[in-house]
Coordinates of C-alpha atoms and ligand atoms in Angstrom, one line a residue:
M1 CA 106.5 94.6 61.4
D2 CA 106.7 97.8 59.0
Y3 CA 108.3 100.1 60.8
P4 CA 110.6 102.8 59.5
L5 CA 114.3 101.5 59.5
I6 CA 117.4 103.1 61.0
T7 CA 120.7 101.3 60.2
L8 CA 123.3 101.9 62.4
K9 CA 127.4 102.7 61.6
R10 CA 129.5 99.6 61.7
G11 CA 130.6 98.9 65.0
K12 CA 127.9 101.0 66.8
E13 CA 125.8 98.2 67.6
A14 CA 128.0 96.8 70.8
S15 CA 126.1 99.1 73.5
L16 CA 122.9 97.7 72.0
Q17 CA 123.8 94.2 71.9
R18 CA 124.5 94.8 75.7
F19 CA 120.8 96.1 76.0
H20 CA 121.6 99.7 76.6
P21 CA 118.5 101.3 75.8
W22 CA 119.7 104.7 73.7
V23 CA 120.8 105.1 69.9
F24 CA 122.9 108.3 69.8
S25 CA 122.2 110.3 66.6
G26 CA 125.9 109.9 65.7
A27 CA 125.5 106.2 65.6
I28 CA 123.1 106.3 62.6
A29 CA 124.2 105.5 59.2
S30 CA 121.0 105.8 57.2
D31 CA 118.6 109.0 56.3
C32 CA 116.2 109.6 58.7
T33 CA 114.5 112.9 57.3
H34 CA 111.3 110.8 56.2
I35 CA 111.0 109.8 60.2
D36 CA 108.8 111.7 62.3
E37 CA 109.5 112.4 65.8
G38 CA 107.7 109.8 68.1
D39 CA 107.6 107.2 65.4
I40 CA 108.4 103.6 66.3
V41 CA 111.3 102.5 64.2
A42 CA 113.1 99.4 63.6
V43 CA 116.6 99.5 64.4
Q44 CA 119.3 97.1 62.5
T45 CA 123.0 96.6 62.4
S46 CA 125.1 97.6 59.5
E47 CA 124.6 94.1 58.3
H48 CA 120.9 94.6 58.3
D49 CA 120.3 92.2 61.5
L50 CA 117.3 93.5 63.4
I51 CA 118.0 94.7 67.0
G52 CA 114.7 95.7 68.2
Y53 CA 112.2 98.7 68.1
G54 CA 112.2 102.0 69.8
H55 CA 110.7 105.5 69.6
Y56 CA 112.8 108.0 67.5
Q57 CA 113.1 111.6 68.5
I58 CA 115.4 114.5 67.2
G59 CA 118.0 115.1 69.6
S60 CA 121.3 113.5 70.9
I61 CA 119.4 110.6 71.6
A62 CA 117.8 109.5 68.6
V63 CA 116.1 106.4 69.5
R64 CA 115.1 105.0 73.0
M65 CA 114.9 101.3 72.5
L66 CA 111.6 99.4 73.6
T67 CA 112.2 96.0 72.7
F68 CA 115.4 93.9 71.8
D69 CA 113.5 91.4 69.3
D70 CA 110.9 91.5 67.0
T71 CA 107.6 92.0 69.6
P72 CA 105.4 94.4 68.2
V73 CA 104.9 97.7 70.1
D74 CA 101.1 97.8 70.6
E75 CA 98.7 97.7 73.2
H76 CA 99.8 94.1 74.2
F77 CA 103.2 95.5 74.6
Y78 CA 102.0 98.4 77.0
A79 CA 99.6 96.0 78.8
L80 CA 102.5 93.6 79.6
R81 CA 105.0 95.8 80.8
L82 CA 102.7 97.7 82.9
T83 CA 101.4 94.8 84.4
E84 CA 104.9 93.4 85.2
A85 CA 105.9 96.8 86.7
Y86 CA 102.9 96.4 88.8
R87 CA 103.6 92.9 89.8
M88 CA 107.2 94.1 91.0
R89 CA 105.5 96.9 93.2
Q90 CA 103.2 94.1 94.7
A91 CA 106.1 91.9 95.6
L92 CA 108.0 94.8 97.1
G93 CA 105.0 95.2 99.4
L94 CA 104.3 98.8 98.4
Q95 CA 100.4 98.2 98.0
R96 CA 98.9 98.2 101.6
D97 CA 96.1 99.9 103.6
D98 CA 98.7 102.1 105.3
N99 CA 100.5 102.9 101.9
N100 CA 98.8 103.7 98.5
T101 CA 101.8 105.9 97.1
F102 CA 104.7 104.6 94.8
R103 CA 106.1 105.0 91.5
L104 CA 104.8 102.3 89.1
V105 CA 106.8 103.2 86.1
H106 CA 110.3 104.3 86.4
G107 CA 111.4 104.9 82.6
E108 CA 114.3 102.8 81.6
G109 CA 114.3 101.1 85.0
D110 CA 110.8 99.6 83.8
F111 CA 111.8 99.0 80.2
L112 CA 109.7 101.9 79.4
P113 CA 112.3 104.6 78.4
G114 CA 110.6 108.1 78.5
L115 CA 107.6 107.0 80.6
V116 CA 107.1 107.9 84.3
V117 CA 104.0 106.8 86.3
D118 CA 103.2 107.6 90.0
I119 CA 100.3 106.1 91.8
Y120 CA 98.4 108.0 94.4
G121 CA 95.4 105.7 95.5
H122 CA 93.2 105.0 92.6
T123 CA 94.8 107.9 90.6
A124 CA 97.8 107.2 88.2
V125 CA 99.7 110.5 87.4
V126 CA 101.6 109.8 83.9
Q127 CA 104.6 111.7 82.6
A128 CA 105.8 111.2 78.9
H129 CA 109.5 112.5 78.6
S130 CA 109.8 111.5 74.9
P131 CA 107.1 112.3 71.8
G132 CA 106.9 108.6 71.2
M133 CA 105.4 107.9 74.9
H134 CA 103.2 111.3 74.3
F135 CA 101.7 109.7 71.2
A136 CA 101.0 106.4 73.2
R137 CA 99.4 108.2 76.1
D138 CA 95.9 106.9 75.3
I139 CA 96.9 103.2 75.1
I140 CA 98.8 103.4 77.8
A141 CA 96.0 105.2 80.0
Q142 CA 93.7 102.4 78.8
A143 CA 96.3 99.8 79.9
L144 CA 96.7 101.3 83.2
T145 CA 92.9 100.9 83.8
N146 CA 93.3 97.4 82.9
L147 CA 95.7 96.6 85.5
P148 CA 95.0 94.0 88.2
D149 CA 92.6 94.7 91.2
G150 CA 91.2 97.8 89.4
I151 CA 93.7 99.8 91.2
V152 CA 93.8 102.7 88.7
R153 CA 90.7 104.3 88.0
N154 CA 91.9 107.9 87.1
V155 CA 94.6 108.9 84.9
Y156 CA 95.8 112.4 84.8
Y157 CA 98.3 113.2 82.1
K158 CA 100.8 115.6 83.2
S159 CA 103.7 116.6 80.5
E160 CA 103.3 120.3 79.7
T161 CA 107.0 120.9 81.3
T162 CA 108.6 117.5 80.5
L163 CA 108.3 117.1 76.7
P164 CA 110.9 118.7 74.6
Y165 CA 109.6 122.1 73.6
K166 CA 110.8 121.8 70.2
A167 CA 108.9 119.0 69.3
H168 CA 105.9 121.4 69.2
L169 CA 103.4 118.8 70.7
D170 CA 101.8 121.2 73.1
P171 CA 100.6 118.6 75.6
V172 CA 97.6 119.8 78.0
N173 CA 97.7 118.7 81.3
D174 CA 94.2 116.9 81.8
Y175 CA 92.6 113.7 83.0
I176 CA 92.6 111.0 80.1
I177 CA 90.3 108.9 82.2
G178 CA 88.0 109.7 85.1
K179 CA 88.8 112.6 87.3
Y180 CA 89.5 113.9 90.5
D181 CA 89.0 111.3 93.3
T182 CA 90.9 112.2 96.4
D183 CA 93.9 114.2 96.7
I184 CA 95.0 112.4 99.9
A185 CA 97.9 110.0 99.5
T186 CA 98.9 107.6 102.4
E187 CA 102.4 107.1 102.6
N188 CA 103.7 104.4 105.5
G189 CA 100.3 105.5 107.5
L190 CA 100.9 109.1 106.9
R191 CA 98.8 111.3 104.9
F192 CA 99.9 113.9 102.3
R193 CA 97.6 116.0 100.2
V194 CA 99.1 115.8 96.8
D195 CA 98.6 118.5 94.3
W196 CA 99.0 117.0 91.1
L197 CA 97.3 119.6 89.0
R198 CA 99.9 122.3 90.1
G199 CA 102.4 120.7 92.2
Q200 CA 106.1 120.1 91.0
K201 CA 106.7 117.0 89.2
T202 CA 103.9 114.7 89.8
G203 CA 102.9 116.3 92.9
F204 CA 105.0 114.3 95.5
F205 CA 108.5 113.1 95.7
V206 CA 107.8 109.5 96.2
D207 CA 111.6 109.1 96.0
Q208 CA 112.4 109.8 99.5
R209 CA 110.0 107.2 101.2
D210 CA 112.5 104.9 102.7
N211 CA 114.9 107.9 103.6
R212 CA 112.1 109.8 105.6
T213 CA 111.6 106.3 107.5
L214 CA 115.3 106.3 108.2
L215 CA 114.9 109.8 109.4
E216 CA 111.9 108.9 111.9
H217 CA 114.2 106.9 113.4
Y218 CA 116.7 109.3 114.6
A219 CA 114.0 112.1 115.2
P220 CA 113.3 111.3 118.9
G221 CA 114.1 114.3 120.9
R222 CA 116.0 116.2 118.3
R223 CA 115.4 119.7 117.0
V224 CA 115.0 119.1 113.1
L225 CA 115.7 121.6 110.6
N226 CA 114.2 120.5 107.1
M227 CA 115.4 122.5 104.4
F228 CA 113.7 122.5 100.8
C229 CA 110.9 121.0 102.7
Y230 CA 108.5 121.1 99.6
T231 CA 105.3 119.4 100.6
G232 CA 106.8 118.4 104.3
G233 CA 107.7 114.9 103.7
F234 CA 110.4 114.8 106.0
S235 CA 108.8 117.2 108.5
V236 CA 105.7 115.0 108.9
Y237 CA 108.0 111.8 109.5
A238 CA 110.0 113.8 112.0
L239 CA 106.9 114.7 114.3
R240 CA 105.8 111.1 114.0
G241 CA 109.1 110.1 115.3
N242 CA 108.8 112.4 118.3
A243 CA 111.2 115.3 117.5
R244 CA 111.5 118.1 119.9
L245 CA 110.6 120.8 117.4
V246 CA 110.7 120.6 113.5
H247 CA 111.3 123.8 111.6
S248 CA 110.2 123.4 107.7
V249 CA 112.0 125.9 105.1
D250 CA 111.4 126.7 101.4
S251 CA 111.8 129.7 99.4
S252 CA 108.3 128.9 97.8
E253 CA 105.4 130.3 99.8
K254 CA 103.3 127.5 98.0
A255 CA 105.5 125.0 99.6
V256 CA 105.1 126.2 102.9
T257 CA 101.4 126.2 102.8
L258 CA 101.5 122.5 101.7
T259 CA 103.8 121.5 104.5
N260 CA 101.4 123.4 106.9
D261 CA 98.5 121.8 105.4
N262 CA 100.2 118.5 105.6
V263 CA 101.4 118.9 109.3
E264 CA 97.9 119.7 110.0
L265 CA 96.3 116.6 108.5
N266 CA 98.3 114.3 110.4
F267 CA 99.1 116.2 113.9
P268 CA 96.2 118.8 114.2
D269 CA 97.1 120.0 117.4
T270 CA 100.9 119.9 117.4
D271 CA 103.0 123.0 118.6
R272 CA 106.1 121.6 117.6
H273 CA 106.2 122.5 114.0
Q274 CA 106.9 125.9 112.3
A275 CA 107.3 126.5 108.6
F276 CA 109.3 129.3 107.0
A277 CA 109.2 130.7 103.5
E278 CA 113.0 131.9 103.1
D279 CA 115.9 131.2 100.8
A280 CA 118.0 128.1 102.2
F281 CA 121.2 129.9 102.1
K282 CA 119.9 133.1 103.9
F283 CA 118.3 131.0 106.5
L284 CA 121.4 129.0 107.2
E285 CA 123.3 132.2 107.7
Q286 CA 120.9 133.6 110.2
I287 CA 120.5 130.8 112.7
Q288 CA 122.9 130.1 115.7
P289 CA 125.3 127.1 116.1
E290 CA 123.7 124.6 118.2
D291 CA 120.1 125.7 117.3
Y292 CA 119.6 122.3 115.4
D293 CA 120.6 118.8 116.1
L294 CA 119.1 117.1 112.9
I295 CA 119.3 118.8 109.5
I296 CA 118.1 117.8 106.2
L297 CA 119.2 119.1 102.9
D298 CA 117.2 118.0 100.1
P299 CA 117.6 120.6 97.4
P300 CA 116.6 120.8 93.9
A301 CA 118.7 119.3 91.1
F302 CA 121.7 121.9 91.1
A303 CA 122.8 120.1 87.5
K304 CA 120.3 119.2 85.2
H305 CA 123.2 118.5 82.6
K306 CA 126.9 117.8 82.4
T307 CA 127.5 121.3 81.7
A308 CA 126.6 122.7 84.6
L309 CA 128.4 120.4 86.7
R310 CA 131.2 122.2 88.1
N311 CA 128.7 124.9 89.5
A312 CA 126.4 122.2 90.9
L313 CA 129.3 120.9 92.8
V314 CA 130.1 124.4 94.1
G315 CA 126.6 124.7 95.5
Y316 CA 126.6 121.4 97.2
R317 CA 129.9 122.4 98.9
K318 CA 128.7 125.7 99.9
L319 CA 125.3 124.6 101.1
N320 CA 126.7 121.8 103.0
A321 CA 129.6 124.0 104.6
R322 CA 126.7 126.2 105.9
A323 CA 125.1 123.3 107.6
F324 CA 128.4 121.8 108.9
E325 CA 129.1 125.2 110.6
K326 CA 125.6 125.5 112.3
I327 CA 124.8 122.0 113.3
A328 CA 124.9 121.1 117.1
H329 CA 127.7 118.8 118.3
G330 CA 126.5 115.3 118.2
G331 CA 124.1 116.5 115.3
I332 CA 122.8 114.3 112.4
L333 CA 123.0 115.5 108.8
F334 CA 120.8 114.0 106.0
T335 CA 122.4 115.5 102.7
F336 CA 120.8 114.8 99.0
S337 CA 121.8 115.2 95.6
C338 CA 119.2 114.4 93.1
S339 CA 121.3 115.7 90.1
Q340 CA 121.7 112.9 87.6
A341 CA 124.7 114.6 86.5
V342 CA 126.4 114.3 89.8
D343 CA 127.5 111.0 90.5
K344 CA 128.1 109.6 94.0
E345 CA 131.7 110.1 94.4
Q346 CA 131.7 113.7 93.2
F347 CA 128.9 114.2 95.6
R348 CA 130.7 112.5 98.6
L349 CA 133.9 114.8 97.4
A350 CA 131.6 118.1 97.6
V351 CA 130.2 117.2 101.1
F352 CA 133.8 116.0 102.2
S353 CA 135.2 119.5 101.2
A354 CA 132.6 121.1 103.0
A355 CA 133.1 119.2 106.2
A356 CA 136.8 119.9 105.7
Q357 CA 136.0 123.9 105.2
A358 CA 134.2 123.8 108.4
R359 CA 136.8 122.0 110.4
R360 CA 134.2 119.3 111.8
R361 CA 134.8 115.5 112.6
V362 CA 132.4 113.8 110.5
R363 CA 131.5 110.0 110.1
I364 CA 129.3 108.5 107.6
L365 CA 126.2 106.6 109.2
H366 CA 124.4 105.5 105.9
Q367 CA 124.9 105.9 102.2
L368 CA 121.3 106.2 100.9
T369 CA 119.9 106.0 97.2
Q370 CA 116.7 105.8 95.4
P371 CA 113.9 103.4 96.6
A372 CA 113.2 99.8 94.9
D373 CA 110.1 101.2 93.0
H374 CA 112.6 103.5 91.2
P375 CA 114.8 100.7 89.7
I376 CA 117.9 101.0 88.0
N377 CA 118.2 98.8 84.7
I378 CA 121.4 97.0 85.1
Y379 CA 122.2 97.9 81.4
H380 CA 121.5 101.5 81.7
P381 CA 123.4 102.9 85.1
E382 CA 122.5 106.4 83.9
G383 CA 119.2 105.6 85.7
E384 CA 120.9 106.0 89.2
Y385 CA 120.1 109.6 90.4
L386 CA 119.3 109.8 94.0
K387 CA 122.2 110.0 96.4
G388 CA 122.3 110.6 100.2
L389 CA 124.6 110.7 103.1
V390 CA 123.6 110.2 106.8
L391 CA 126.4 112.0 108.9
Y392 CA 127.2 112.3 112.5
V393 CA 128.9 115.5 113.2
E394 CA 130.8 115.7 116.4
Ligands
SAH401 N1 112.5 117.2 100.3 C1 111.4 117.4 99.4 C2 111.6 117.7 98.1 C3 112.4 119.0 97.6 S1 111.9 119.8 96.2 C4 110.5 116.3 99.8 O1 111.0 115.0 100.4 O2 109.3 116.2 99.1 C5 113.2 121.2 96.2 C6 112.5 122.3 96.9 O3 113.6 123.2 97.0 C7 111.5 123.0 96.0 O4 110.0 122.9 96.9 C8 111.7 124.3 96.0 O5 110.8 125.3 96.2 C9 112.9 124.6 97.0 N2 113.7 125.7 96.6 C10 114.5 125.8 95.7 N3 115.5 126.8 95.8 C11 115.4 126.9 97.1 C12 116.4 127.6 97.8 N4 117.4 128.4 97.2 N5 116.0 127.9 99.0 C13 115.0 127.2 99.7 N6 114.2 126.3 99.0 C14 114.5 126.3 97.8

């Protein structure tokens, strides 16, 4: 194919030959000034052997590789990758009468770096994280509607906050195909109103599905505190699991409304639930020890980049220490980090320090991660981001 050429410096091809999908700008020998952001480029070794094709972008990650051979990046390419992604979700058993909510494309994990697609019933919410995927959005939307079983009828494009602002792409959040269908998504038989127009990310945190199922198992008879509740996912599962009471906390009024709506949708007559618009740290300060015997801490990413790592670890330690100080004896703590920059060991160390600070006896019951519809490309370990611990606190 006739794509602009990028030639690597000698010795810089090793990680690509092991299928790592990123080319860093420092690895490039050739002049890139004639290449536009979002262009498809051909990447070759210093010996001029073709490695594959990828999307070019200005920044530290200069190319996100799409192929590792000479397969052209055209509508057939997208159709094939999306069909493969869909087949895998079918194999996982995620498309059922009682479950129509899942992640169809998880970037590098589905060999489509820069692209995220979540499915809510017949609506696909598409997020581009790279200019290349932004320019491919119409082809992607078309390919989504051609998926087997006619699963996708509406494609909503939501990239206003995910594209690098310096690229001046001015994306507009809007339907590319179809429009509003229903905003009720079903997850494991529970119903959630998903606000993909205004909500965070694609509107719902699909990645906690398996962890919410585990929480339901521990809920019977417990007094549950769901911190950082957002749409109330954990709260609704806890109610179905026969928790004695569930309190949901989020600093955003809008999240509290969403949580109340979702509780109402599933348990219209319950008097076991209450939601509070309050800062998590303040709330934890105010409660009494022994008030709750199951606490969930699922904060937003404290470190979006490596530079914020130290502060993030302090944040996790402080937050978890507050929970250890207050949780009842024999209580269970579900604690998470979704910061990609914080690895499993660092997170565990922060939680360990918090436990020691609160002087509680703590045992690890489960080590949690992201679900199978957020797969990790084995050549791209950076794709692992969600970490969780379930702890028994004496
Ligand atoms: N647990 C949720 C996802 C949490 S997203 C789920 O399963 O879907 C993080 C949430 O934390 C957001 O809704 C955000 O409004 C809230 N948040 C951010 N900072 C906060 C703070 N200091 N105190 C309480 N909530 C906060």
